[in-house]
Short mmCIF file of C-alpha atoms in Angstrom, two decimals:
data_model
loop_
_atom_site.label_atom_id
_atom_site.label_comp_id
_atom_site.label_asym_id
_atom_site.label_seq_id
_atom_site.Cartn_x
_atom_site.Cartn_y
_atom_site.Cartn_z
CA MET A 1 -23.81 2.32 -17.62
CA GLY A 2 -21.82 -0.41 -15.84
CA LEU A 3 -20.92 -1.07 -12.24
CA GLU A 4 -18.97 1.68 -10.49
CA LEU A 5 -17.17 1.23 -7.17
CA TYR A 6 -16.15 4.35 -5.26
CA LEU A 7 -13.09 3.48 -3.20
CA ASP A 8 -9.97 4.65 -1.46
CA LEU A 9 -7.65 1.74 -0.67
CA LEU A 10 -6.45 3.48 2.46
CA SER A 11 -9.80 2.31 3.87
CA GLN A 12 -10.10 -1.28 5.07
CA PRO A 13 -13.72 -1.77 3.90
CA CYS A 14 -12.74 -0.41 0.48
CA ARG A 15 -9.89 -2.88 0.22
CA THR A 16 -12.25 -5.71 1.10
CA VAL A 17 -14.68 -4.73 -1.65
CA TYR A 18 -11.82 -4.22 -4.13
CA ILE A 19 -10.24 -7.62 -3.43
CA PHE A 20 -13.59 -9.41 -3.57
CA ALA A 21 -14.55 -7.83 -6.89
CA LYS A 22 -11.16 -8.43 -8.50
CA LYS A 23 -10.82 -11.98 -7.21
CA ASN A 24 -14.22 -12.88 -8.64
CA ASN A 25 -13.60 -11.16 -11.99
CA ILE A 26 -16.48 -8.76 -11.46
CA PRO A 27 -16.23 -6.00 -14.08
CA PHE A 28 -16.29 -2.53 -12.53
CA GLU A 29 -15.02 0.98 -13.00
CA PHE A 30 -12.77 2.11 -10.17
CA LYS A 31 -13.81 5.57 -8.97
CA HIS A 32 -11.13 6.93 -6.68
CA VAL A 33 -12.58 9.01 -3.87
CA GLU A 34 -9.54 10.32 -2.05
CA LEU A 35 -9.86 10.74 1.68
CA PHE A 36 -7.18 13.43 1.42
CA LYS A 37 -6.94 16.23 -1.09
CA ASP A 38 -3.59 15.30 -2.58
CA SER A 39 -2.95 11.93 -4.13
CA ILE A 40 -2.15 9.45 -1.37
CA LEU A 41 1.60 8.79 -1.40
CA GLY A 42 1.72 10.35 -4.87
CA ARG A 43 0.64 7.07 -6.45
CA LYS A 44 -1.97 6.30 -9.07
CA MET A 45 -4.54 3.94 -7.61
CA PRO A 46 -4.58 0.46 -9.17
CA GLY A 47 -7.37 0.30 -11.71
CA GLY A 48 -8.22 3.93 -11.05
CA ASN A 49 -9.34 6.20 -13.83
CA ASN A 50 -7.56 9.29 -15.08
CA PRO A 51 -7.37 11.96 -12.34
CA GLY A 52 -8.95 14.44 -14.68
CA HIS A 53 -12.05 12.27 -14.94
CA SER A 54 -12.44 10.83 -11.44
CA TYR A 55 -13.95 12.01 -8.21
CA GLU A 56 -10.74 13.36 -6.74
CA GLY A 57 -10.82 15.27 -3.52
CA GLN A 58 -12.69 14.80 -0.31
CA HIS A 59 -15.58 12.40 0.07
CA TYR A 60 -17.70 15.32 1.18
CA ARG A 61 -17.67 16.95 -2.24
CA GLU A 62 -20.98 17.57 -3.96
CA GLU A 63 -20.37 15.04 -6.74
CA PHE A 64 -19.84 12.17 -4.35
CA GLY A 65 -22.78 13.22 -2.20
CA LYS A 66 -25.02 12.36 -5.14
CA VAL A 67 -23.76 8.78 -4.96
CA ASN A 68 -23.71 8.41 -1.19
CA ILE A 69 -25.38 11.04 0.94
CA LEU A 70 -23.58 9.53 3.96
CA ARG A 71 -20.33 10.70 2.33
CA LYS A 72 -18.45 7.54 3.19
CA VAL A 73 -16.57 4.97 1.16
CA PRO A 74 -17.02 2.38 -0.17
CA ALA A 75 -20.03 3.15 -2.29
CA LEU A 76 -21.54 1.36 -5.26
CA LYS A 77 -23.43 2.62 -8.29
CA ASP A 78 -25.04 0.11 -10.64
CA GLY A 79 -26.97 2.03 -13.27
CA VAL A 80 -29.29 4.27 -11.27
CA PHE A 81 -29.02 2.04 -8.19
CA THR A 82 -26.68 3.19 -5.41
CA LEU A 83 -25.58 1.38 -2.28
CA ALA A 84 -23.54 2.26 0.80
CA GLU A 85 -21.88 0.17 3.54
CA SER A 86 -19.25 -2.43 2.75
CA THR A 87 -21.16 -5.47 4.04
CA ALA A 88 -24.22 -4.57 1.98
CA ILE A 89 -22.00 -4.06 -1.07
CA LEU A 90 -20.23 -7.40 -0.60
CA LEU A 91 -23.52 -9.26 -0.30
CA TYR A 92 -24.99 -7.44 -3.29
CA LEU A 93 -21.98 -8.39 -5.43
CA SER A 94 -22.02 -12.01 -4.25
CA ARG A 95 -25.69 -12.38 -5.15
CA LYS A 96 -25.76 -10.44 -8.40
CA TYR A 97 -22.65 -12.08 -9.82
CA ASN A 98 -23.31 -15.52 -8.33
CA THR A 99 -19.83 -15.80 -6.84
CA PRO A 100 -18.59 -19.19 -5.61
CA ASP A 101 -20.65 -20.52 -2.73
CA HIS A 102 -17.79 -20.60 -0.25
CA TRP A 103 -17.74 -16.80 0.00
CA TYR A 104 -21.28 -16.57 1.39
CA PRO A 105 -22.66 -20.12 1.57
CA SER A 106 -26.17 -21.10 0.59
CA ASP A 107 -26.22 -23.51 3.56
CA ILE A 108 -28.22 -21.62 6.17
CA GLN A 109 -25.99 -22.54 9.12
CA LYS A 110 -22.72 -21.77 7.34
CA ARG A 111 -24.18 -18.46 6.17
CA ALA A 112 -25.21 -17.75 9.76
CA ARG A 113 -21.58 -18.26 10.83
CA VAL A 114 -20.47 -15.61 8.34
CA ASP A 115 -23.19 -13.28 9.59
CA GLU A 116 -22.15 -13.99 13.16
CA TYR A 117 -18.56 -13.01 12.49
CA LEU A 118 -19.50 -9.88 10.54
CA SER A 119 -21.73 -8.77 13.42
CA TRP A 120 -18.98 -9.38 16.00
CA HIS A 121 -16.25 -7.82 13.89
CA HIS A 122 -17.49 -4.23 14.07
CA THR A 123 -17.47 -3.96 17.84
CA ASN A 124 -14.26 -5.90 18.37
CA ILE A 125 -11.54 -6.13 15.70
CA ARG A 126 -12.73 -3.02 13.89
CA ALA A 127 -13.20 -1.13 17.13
CA ASN A 128 -9.47 -1.32 17.89
CA ALA A 129 -7.26 -2.23 14.92
CA PRO A 130 -7.78 1.07 12.99
CA LYS A 131 -6.82 3.14 16.04
CA THR A 132 -3.19 2.10 15.58
CA LEU A 133 -3.09 4.05 12.32
CA TRP A 134 -4.60 7.13 13.92
CA ILE A 135 -2.26 7.04 16.90
CA LYS A 136 0.98 6.33 15.04
CA VAL A 137 0.46 8.22 11.77
CA LEU A 138 -2.68 10.29 11.28
CA ILE A 139 -2.87 12.24 14.53
CA PRO A 140 0.79 13.34 14.27
CA LEU A 141 0.18 14.20 10.60
CA PHE A 142 -2.89 16.35 11.30
CA THR A 143 -1.85 17.92 14.61
CA GLY A 144 1.93 17.83 14.67
CA GLN A 145 1.66 16.12 18.06
CA THR A 146 2.50 12.58 19.08
CA LEU A 147 0.48 10.63 21.61
CA PRO A 148 2.11 9.02 24.66
CA PRO A 149 3.13 5.35 24.30
CA GLU A 150 0.52 4.46 26.90
CA LYS A 151 -2.24 5.37 24.46
CA LEU A 152 -0.99 2.87 21.87
CA GLN A 153 -0.47 0.22 24.54
CA GLU A 154 -4.05 0.64 25.70
CA VAL A 155 -5.30 0.00 22.16
CA MET A 156 -2.97 -2.96 21.68
CA ASP A 157 -4.19 -4.52 24.95
CA GLU A 158 -7.80 -4.21 23.81
CA LEU A 159 -6.92 -5.63 20.41
CA ALA A 160 -5.14 -8.56 22.05
CA ILE A 161 -8.38 -9.48 23.82
CA SER A 162 -10.24 -9.44 20.49
CA LEU A 163 -7.54 -11.52 18.79
CA LYS A 164 -7.73 -14.13 21.54
CA GLN A 165 -11.49 -14.30 21.10
CA PHE A 166 -11.06 -14.50 17.33
CA GLU A 167 -8.76 -17.50 17.64
CA GLU A 168 -10.82 -19.31 20.27
CA LYS A 169 -14.33 -18.59 19.01
CA PHE A 170 -14.07 -18.19 15.25
CA LEU A 171 -10.85 -19.77 13.99
CA GLN A 172 -10.36 -22.60 16.49
CA ASP A 173 -8.33 -25.34 14.76
CA LYS A 174 -9.77 -24.79 11.29
CA PRO A 175 -7.90 -23.52 8.23
CA PHE A 176 -10.52 -20.77 7.78
CA ILE A 177 -13.41 -19.43 9.84
CA LEU A 178 -15.95 -21.71 8.14
CA GLY A 179 -13.66 -24.67 7.73
CA SER A 180 -11.70 -25.67 4.64
CA GLU A 181 -12.47 -22.68 2.39
CA ILE A 182 -12.19 -18.93 2.59
CA SER A 183 -15.32 -16.87 3.17
CA LEU A 184 -16.28 -13.20 3.40
CA ALA A 185 -15.62 -13.47 7.14
CA ASP A 186 -11.92 -14.27 6.56
CA LEU A 187 -11.55 -11.51 4.00
CA VAL A 188 -13.12 -8.85 6.21
CA ALA A 189 -10.98 -9.95 9.15
CA ILE A 190 -7.60 -10.07 7.42
CA VAL A 191 -7.99 -6.71 5.71
CA GLU A 192 -8.77 -5.06 9.04
CA LEU A 193 -5.78 -6.69 10.69
CA MET A 194 -3.39 -5.33 8.07
CA GLN A 195 -3.96 -1.82 9.43
CA PRO A 196 -1.71 -2.35 12.49
CA ILE A 197 0.87 -4.13 10.31
CA GLY A 198 1.19 -1.03 8.14
CA VAL A 199 2.22 1.11 11.11
CA GLY A 200 4.69 -1.38 12.53
CA CYS A 201 2.50 -3.21 15.06
CA ASP A 202 3.10 -6.87 14.16
CA ILE A 203 0.06 -8.52 15.71
CA PHE A 204 0.94 -11.84 14.05
CA GLU A 205 4.25 -12.17 15.90
CA ASP A 206 4.05 -14.81 18.65
CA ARG A 207 0.62 -15.87 17.38
CA PRO A 208 1.46 -18.88 15.17
CA LYS A 209 -2.17 -19.94 14.61
CA LEU A 210 -3.11 -16.44 13.49
CA SER A 211 0.00 -16.14 11.33
CA GLU A 212 -0.70 -19.43 9.55
CA TRP A 213 -4.29 -18.35 8.95
CA ARG A 214 -3.04 -15.08 7.45
CA ASN A 215 -0.80 -16.99 5.03
CA ARG A 216 -3.68 -19.23 3.97
CA VAL A 217 -5.96 -16.26 3.35
CA GLU A 218 -3.30 -14.51 1.27
CA GLU A 219 -2.79 -17.66 -0.77
CA ALA A 220 -6.55 -18.07 -1.30
CA VAL A 221 -6.93 -14.46 -2.43
CA GLY A 222 -3.72 -14.47 -4.46
CA LYS A 223 -0.56 -12.84 -3.14
CA GLU A 224 -0.25 -10.40 -6.04
CA LEU A 225 -3.78 -9.08 -5.61
CA PHE A 226 -3.36 -8.97 -1.84
CA GLN A 227 -0.18 -6.93 -2.08
CA GLU A 228 -1.67 -4.63 -4.71
CA ALA A 229 -4.64 -3.84 -2.49
CA HIS A 230 -2.41 -3.22 0.54
CA GLU A 231 0.36 -1.21 -1.14
CA ILE A 232 -0.80 2.04 0.42
CA ILE A 233 -1.20 0.80 3.97
CA LEU A 234 2.11 -1.05 3.86
CA ASN A 235 3.79 2.23 2.88
CA ILE A 236 1.64 4.41 5.09
CA LYS A 237 4.54 6.17 6.80
CA GLU A 238 5.17 8.00 3.54
CA LEU A 239 1.85 9.72 4.15
CA SER A 240 3.69 12.28 6.26
CA ASN A 241 5.01 13.80 3.03
CA ILE A 242 1.64 14.94 1.68
CA GLN A 243 -0.04 18.30 2.15
CA ILE A 244 -3.35 18.16 4.01
CA ASP A 245 -6.24 20.40 3.01
CA PRO A 246 -6.94 22.85 5.88
CA GLN A 247 -10.66 22.18 5.49
CA LEU A 248 -10.05 18.48 6.07
CA LYS A 249 -8.04 19.24 9.20
CA GLU A 250 -10.90 21.33 10.51
CA HIS A 251 -13.41 18.62 9.57
CA LEU A 252 -11.49 15.97 11.51
CA ALA A 253 -10.64 18.09 14.53
CA PRO A 254 -13.52 16.79 16.70
CA VAL A 255 -12.56 13.20 15.94
CA LEU A 256 -8.92 13.86 16.72
CA ARG A 257 -9.72 15.57 20.01
CA LYS A 258 -11.81 12.58 21.04
CA ILE A 259 -9.04 10.11 20.21
CA MET A 260 -6.39 12.19 22.00
CA LYS A 261 -8.29 12.21 25.32
#
């Protein structure tokens, strides 16, 4: 039994794992765990298996719970070994498949810089960038209600603070976060920042340093792979055409009420 990756490319951490595995020619079976009942945007997932043989449906189904009791994606299964959390999965893949050193350097100080960014990322970039999708697309889809513009502006103001810190602390005047080569830190960052882009919030506009960094990261990953991984998020407005499982609406209601406050 080979490596299996349980993913939905609507999710930023899933896209990061997908890009990293594909870029490094890591052989894996794509197991599509849909975050919504119906196929997202009516598209077959790249590399995904036949719908009749995959884990379609919500991530809280019994089958997926056997892989990840936390019922979140991404998840990894390697023989009888299972693993949750995107950072843990990325590091596992980098070590097992001995990926090029620039992704997660053997030099202790360079590796510490990657760790530093990954630690900062979750309470800064990740704390705000995904909210744009909820505010502009998902909350209206699930509730039929739109949020006031002030709510989006509040999120964008918080994100702007994080982006300023990202440029000044992590990017500085370097091509990539660690210097001349891409690392896991760059990959995690760019994938997260594509979430606002998908809903029409161009965070790269009027930020030339950030925009140039984005172009370099895309080039390093490969534009075709980058676009393939982001096809769903870049067409996210089409999501309004799908039918949402009533159980999923009920499941997300507490989250939605919290966001709408």
